[in-house]
Short mmCIF file of C-alpha atoms in Angstrom, two decimals:
data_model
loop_
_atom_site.label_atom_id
_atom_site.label_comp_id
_atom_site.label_asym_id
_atom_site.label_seq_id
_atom_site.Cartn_x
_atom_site.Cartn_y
_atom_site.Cartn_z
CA UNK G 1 37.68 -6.01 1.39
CA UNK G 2 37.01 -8.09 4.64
CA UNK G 3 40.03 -9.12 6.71
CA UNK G 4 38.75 -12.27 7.70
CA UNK G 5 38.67 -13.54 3.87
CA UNK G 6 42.07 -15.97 4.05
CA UNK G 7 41.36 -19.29 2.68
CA UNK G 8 44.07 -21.47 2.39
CA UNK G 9 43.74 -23.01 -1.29
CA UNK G 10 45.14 -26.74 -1.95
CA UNK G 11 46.27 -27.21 -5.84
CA UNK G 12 44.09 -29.92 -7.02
CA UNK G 13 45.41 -32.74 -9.44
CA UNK G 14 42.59 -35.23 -9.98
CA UNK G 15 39.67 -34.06 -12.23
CA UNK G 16 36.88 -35.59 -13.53
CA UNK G 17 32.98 -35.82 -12.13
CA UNK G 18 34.33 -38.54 -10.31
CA UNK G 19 36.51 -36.43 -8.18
CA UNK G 20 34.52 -33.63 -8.03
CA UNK G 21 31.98 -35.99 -5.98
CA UNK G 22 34.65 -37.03 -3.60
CA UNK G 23 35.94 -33.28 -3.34
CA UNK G 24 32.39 -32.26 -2.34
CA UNK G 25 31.38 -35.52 -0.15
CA UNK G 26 34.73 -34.39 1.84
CA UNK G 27 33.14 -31.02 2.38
CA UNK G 28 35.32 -28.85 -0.13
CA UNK G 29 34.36 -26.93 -3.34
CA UNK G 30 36.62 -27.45 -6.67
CA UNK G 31 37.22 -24.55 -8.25
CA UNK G 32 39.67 -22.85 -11.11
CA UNK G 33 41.82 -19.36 -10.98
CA UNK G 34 42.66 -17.79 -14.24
CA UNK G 35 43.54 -14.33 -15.38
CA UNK G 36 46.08 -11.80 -15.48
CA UNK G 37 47.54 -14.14 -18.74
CA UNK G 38 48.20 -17.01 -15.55
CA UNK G 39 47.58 -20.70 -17.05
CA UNK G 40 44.54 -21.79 -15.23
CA UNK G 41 45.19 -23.29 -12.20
CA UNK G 42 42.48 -25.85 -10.98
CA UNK G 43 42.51 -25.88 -6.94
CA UNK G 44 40.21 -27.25 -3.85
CA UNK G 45 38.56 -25.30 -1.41
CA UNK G 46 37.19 -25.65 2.33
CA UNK G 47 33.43 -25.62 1.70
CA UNK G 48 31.95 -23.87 4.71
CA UNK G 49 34.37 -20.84 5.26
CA UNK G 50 34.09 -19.90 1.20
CA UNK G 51 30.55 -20.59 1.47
CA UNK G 52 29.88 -17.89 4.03
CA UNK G 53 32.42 -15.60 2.08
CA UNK G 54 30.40 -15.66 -0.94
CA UNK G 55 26.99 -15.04 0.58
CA UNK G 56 27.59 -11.37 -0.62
CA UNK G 57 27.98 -10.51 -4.39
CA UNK G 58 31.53 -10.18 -6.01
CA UNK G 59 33.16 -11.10 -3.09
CA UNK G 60 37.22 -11.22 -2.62
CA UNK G 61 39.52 -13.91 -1.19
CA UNK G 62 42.62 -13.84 -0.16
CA UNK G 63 44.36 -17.25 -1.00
CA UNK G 64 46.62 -18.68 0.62
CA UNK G 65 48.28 -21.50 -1.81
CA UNK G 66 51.49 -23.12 -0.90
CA UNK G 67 52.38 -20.27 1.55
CA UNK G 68 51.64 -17.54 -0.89
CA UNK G 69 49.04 -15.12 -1.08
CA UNK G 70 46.67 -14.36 -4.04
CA UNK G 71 43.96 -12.24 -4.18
CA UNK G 72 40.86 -13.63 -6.31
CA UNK G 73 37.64 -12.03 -7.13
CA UNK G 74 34.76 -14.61 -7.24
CA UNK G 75 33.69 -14.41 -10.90
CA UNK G 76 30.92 -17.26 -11.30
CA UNK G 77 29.49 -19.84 -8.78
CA UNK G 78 27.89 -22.98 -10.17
CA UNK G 79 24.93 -24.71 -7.83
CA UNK G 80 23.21 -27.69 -8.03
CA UNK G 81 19.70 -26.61 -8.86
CA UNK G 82 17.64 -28.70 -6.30
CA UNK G 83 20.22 -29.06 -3.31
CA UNK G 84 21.79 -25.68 -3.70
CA UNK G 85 24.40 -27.13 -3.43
CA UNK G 86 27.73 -25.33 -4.37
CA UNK G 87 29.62 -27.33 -7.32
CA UNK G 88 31.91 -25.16 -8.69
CA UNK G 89 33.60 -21.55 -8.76
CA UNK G 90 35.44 -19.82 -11.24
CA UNK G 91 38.07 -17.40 -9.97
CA UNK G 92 39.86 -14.14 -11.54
CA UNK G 93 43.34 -12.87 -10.25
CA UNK G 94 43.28 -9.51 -9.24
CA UNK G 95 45.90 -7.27 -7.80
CA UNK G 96 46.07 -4.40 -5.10
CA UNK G 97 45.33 -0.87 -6.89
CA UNK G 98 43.73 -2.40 -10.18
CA UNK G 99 40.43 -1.61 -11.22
CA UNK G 100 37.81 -4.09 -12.36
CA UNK G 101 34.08 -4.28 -13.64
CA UNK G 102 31.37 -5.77 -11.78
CA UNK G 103 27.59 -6.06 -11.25
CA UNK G 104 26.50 -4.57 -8.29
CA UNK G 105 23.10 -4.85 -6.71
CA UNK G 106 21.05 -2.28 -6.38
CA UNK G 107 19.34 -1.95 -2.68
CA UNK G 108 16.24 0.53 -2.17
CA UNK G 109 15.35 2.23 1.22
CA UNK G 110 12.39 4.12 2.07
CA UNK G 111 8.84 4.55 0.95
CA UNK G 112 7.62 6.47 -1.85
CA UNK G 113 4.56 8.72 -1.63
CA UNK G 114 1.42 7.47 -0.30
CA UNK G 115 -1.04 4.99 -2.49
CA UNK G 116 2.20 4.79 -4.79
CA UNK G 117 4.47 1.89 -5.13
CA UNK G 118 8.80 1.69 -6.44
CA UNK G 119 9.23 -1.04 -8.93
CA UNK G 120 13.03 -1.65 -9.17
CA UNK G 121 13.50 -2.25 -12.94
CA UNK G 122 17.45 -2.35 -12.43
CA UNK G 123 18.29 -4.99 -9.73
CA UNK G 124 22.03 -4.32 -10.43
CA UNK G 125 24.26 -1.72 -12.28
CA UNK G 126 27.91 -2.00 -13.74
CA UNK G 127 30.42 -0.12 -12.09
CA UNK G 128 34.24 0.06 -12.40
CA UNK G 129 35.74 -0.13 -8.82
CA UNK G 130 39.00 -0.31 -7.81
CA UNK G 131 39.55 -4.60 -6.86
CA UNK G 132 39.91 -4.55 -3.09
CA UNK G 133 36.74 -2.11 -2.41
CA UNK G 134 33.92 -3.86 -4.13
CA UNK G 135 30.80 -2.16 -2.89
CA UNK G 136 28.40 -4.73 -1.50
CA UNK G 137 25.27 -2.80 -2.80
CA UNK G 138 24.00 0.77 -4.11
CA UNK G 139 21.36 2.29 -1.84
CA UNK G 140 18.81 4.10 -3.70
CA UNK G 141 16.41 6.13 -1.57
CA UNK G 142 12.37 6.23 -2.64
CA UNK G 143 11.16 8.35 0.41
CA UNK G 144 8.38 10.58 -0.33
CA UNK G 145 9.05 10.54 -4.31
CA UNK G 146 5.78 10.90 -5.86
CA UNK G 147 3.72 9.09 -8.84
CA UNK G 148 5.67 9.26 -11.75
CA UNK G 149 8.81 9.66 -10.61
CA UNK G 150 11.90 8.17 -12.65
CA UNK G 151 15.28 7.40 -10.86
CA UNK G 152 17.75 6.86 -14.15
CA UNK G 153 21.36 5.43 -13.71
CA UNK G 154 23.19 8.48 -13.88
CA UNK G 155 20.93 9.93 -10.89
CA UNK G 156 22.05 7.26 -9.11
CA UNK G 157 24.67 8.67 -6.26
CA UNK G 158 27.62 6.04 -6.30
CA UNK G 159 30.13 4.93 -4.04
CA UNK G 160 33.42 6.41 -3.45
CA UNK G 161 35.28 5.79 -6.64
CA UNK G 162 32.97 4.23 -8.18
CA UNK G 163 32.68 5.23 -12.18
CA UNK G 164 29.27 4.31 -13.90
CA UNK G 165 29.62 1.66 -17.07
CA UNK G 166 26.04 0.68 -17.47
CA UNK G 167 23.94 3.29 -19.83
CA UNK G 168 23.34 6.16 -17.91
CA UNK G 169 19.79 5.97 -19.07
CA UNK G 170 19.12 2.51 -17.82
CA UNK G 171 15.52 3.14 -15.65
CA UNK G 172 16.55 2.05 -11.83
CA UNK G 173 13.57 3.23 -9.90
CA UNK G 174 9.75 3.64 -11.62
CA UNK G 175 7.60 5.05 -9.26
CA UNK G 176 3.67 5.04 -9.73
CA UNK G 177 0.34 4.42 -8.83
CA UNK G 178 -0.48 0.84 -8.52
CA UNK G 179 -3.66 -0.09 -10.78
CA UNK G 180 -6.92 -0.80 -9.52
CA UNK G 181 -8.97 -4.47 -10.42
CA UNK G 182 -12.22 -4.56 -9.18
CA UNK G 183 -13.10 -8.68 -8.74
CA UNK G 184 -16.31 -7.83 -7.54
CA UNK G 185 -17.45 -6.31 -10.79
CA UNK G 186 -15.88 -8.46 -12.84
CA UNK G 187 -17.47 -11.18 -11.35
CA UNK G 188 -21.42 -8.95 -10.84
CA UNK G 189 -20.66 -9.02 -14.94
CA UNK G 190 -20.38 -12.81 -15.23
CA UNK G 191 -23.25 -13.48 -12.80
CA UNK G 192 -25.04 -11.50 -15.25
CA UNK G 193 -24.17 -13.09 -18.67
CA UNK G 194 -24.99 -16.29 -16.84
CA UNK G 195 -28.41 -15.11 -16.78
CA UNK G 196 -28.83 -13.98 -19.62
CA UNK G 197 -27.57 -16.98 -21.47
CA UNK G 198 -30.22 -19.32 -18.82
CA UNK G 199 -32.90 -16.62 -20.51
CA UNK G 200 -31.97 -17.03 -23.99
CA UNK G 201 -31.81 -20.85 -23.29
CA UNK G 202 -35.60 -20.81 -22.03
CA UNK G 203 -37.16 -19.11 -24.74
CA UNK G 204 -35.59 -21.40 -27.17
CA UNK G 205 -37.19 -24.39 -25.65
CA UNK G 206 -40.69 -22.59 -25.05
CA UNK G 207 -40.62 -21.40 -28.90
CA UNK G 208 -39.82 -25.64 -29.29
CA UNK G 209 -42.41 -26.22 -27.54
CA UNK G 210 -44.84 -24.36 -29.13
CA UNK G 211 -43.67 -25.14 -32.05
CA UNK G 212 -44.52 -29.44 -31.45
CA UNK G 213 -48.10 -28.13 -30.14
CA UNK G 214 -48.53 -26.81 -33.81
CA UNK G 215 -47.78 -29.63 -34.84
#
């Protein structure tokens, strides 16, 4: 957990869309902290300092509300969907020594075997980790692994005290050989039908034509 994560948390009393604008024209994110069988508790935050906080995943804050300090593990973060703009976040109490369950991302390194490519199938696993050492990521090294080559959960090297929840058989890493299209062909192909179809379309007119001579 970062040591530069202190926010200081005001309790917030007004609710409403109407004071969630002014909340968020004043610079500051409304948000809500619930858990640990706490009534909700609906408070206002300074928008810049969370917003560089929760650049990472799952990330912790330490807040500081009234003069007292409460840890909080960032749970959900709503955003407006054409600003970006941050709207909303849901907090969850945690304490000191508890363990939780989170997503983590999973982060590959390395390249695989040459002419192959790594397609990350699982961009993040569950883990249970103890509350105040949330892993940012979970490296996963491809170098050198040949074609075919299938990096499962459980093969996965976690961190320190980290215990696996997702299905150990969840595919992480697929490693193969990328396949081939050939434009040029395709395209020869076409050219081709084209031309046959002009042919077709000529004799059908010369047998019409013929056919009115007859006449």
């Amino acid at each position: 957990m970062d040591e530069d994560n202190k926010i200081v948390a005001e309790p917030r009393e007004s609710f409403g869309k109407g004071a969630a604008r002014k909340i968020r024209a004043a610079d500051k994110i409304p948000a809500v902290l619930y858990g640990h069988g706490t009534d909700p508790r609906h408070l206002t935050l300074p928008g810049h300092e969370v917003a560089l906080l929760i650049r990472k995943a799952n990330a912790v804050l330490d807040l500081q509300i009234g003069g007292k300090s409460q840890l909080a593990l960032v749970k959900d973060v709503q955003k407006d969907p054409v600003r970006q703009l941050i709207e909303h976040i849901d907090l969850v109490v945690i304490k000191r020594g508890e363990k939780v369950q989170v997503e983590v991302p999973v982060h590959v390194e390395g390249e695989p075997a040459s002419g192959t490519i790594a397609d990350l199938d699982a961009v993040t696993l569950l883990l249970e980790v103890e509350a105040t050492h949330i892993p940012e990521n979970i490296t996963v090294s491809v170098e050198g692994l040949e074609d075919g080559t299938k990096v499962l959960a459980n093969e996965v090297e976690l961190p320190k005290g980290a215990t696996l929840i997702s299905d150990p058989e969840t595919l992480v890493i697929n490693v193969h050989v990328p396949q081939k299209v050939d434009l040029g062909e395709e395209t020869a192909e076409g050219e081709e039908t084209e031309g046959e179809v002009s042919e077709a379309e000529g004799a059908v007119e010369e047998a019409a034509t013929e056919g009115e001579s007859t006449e």
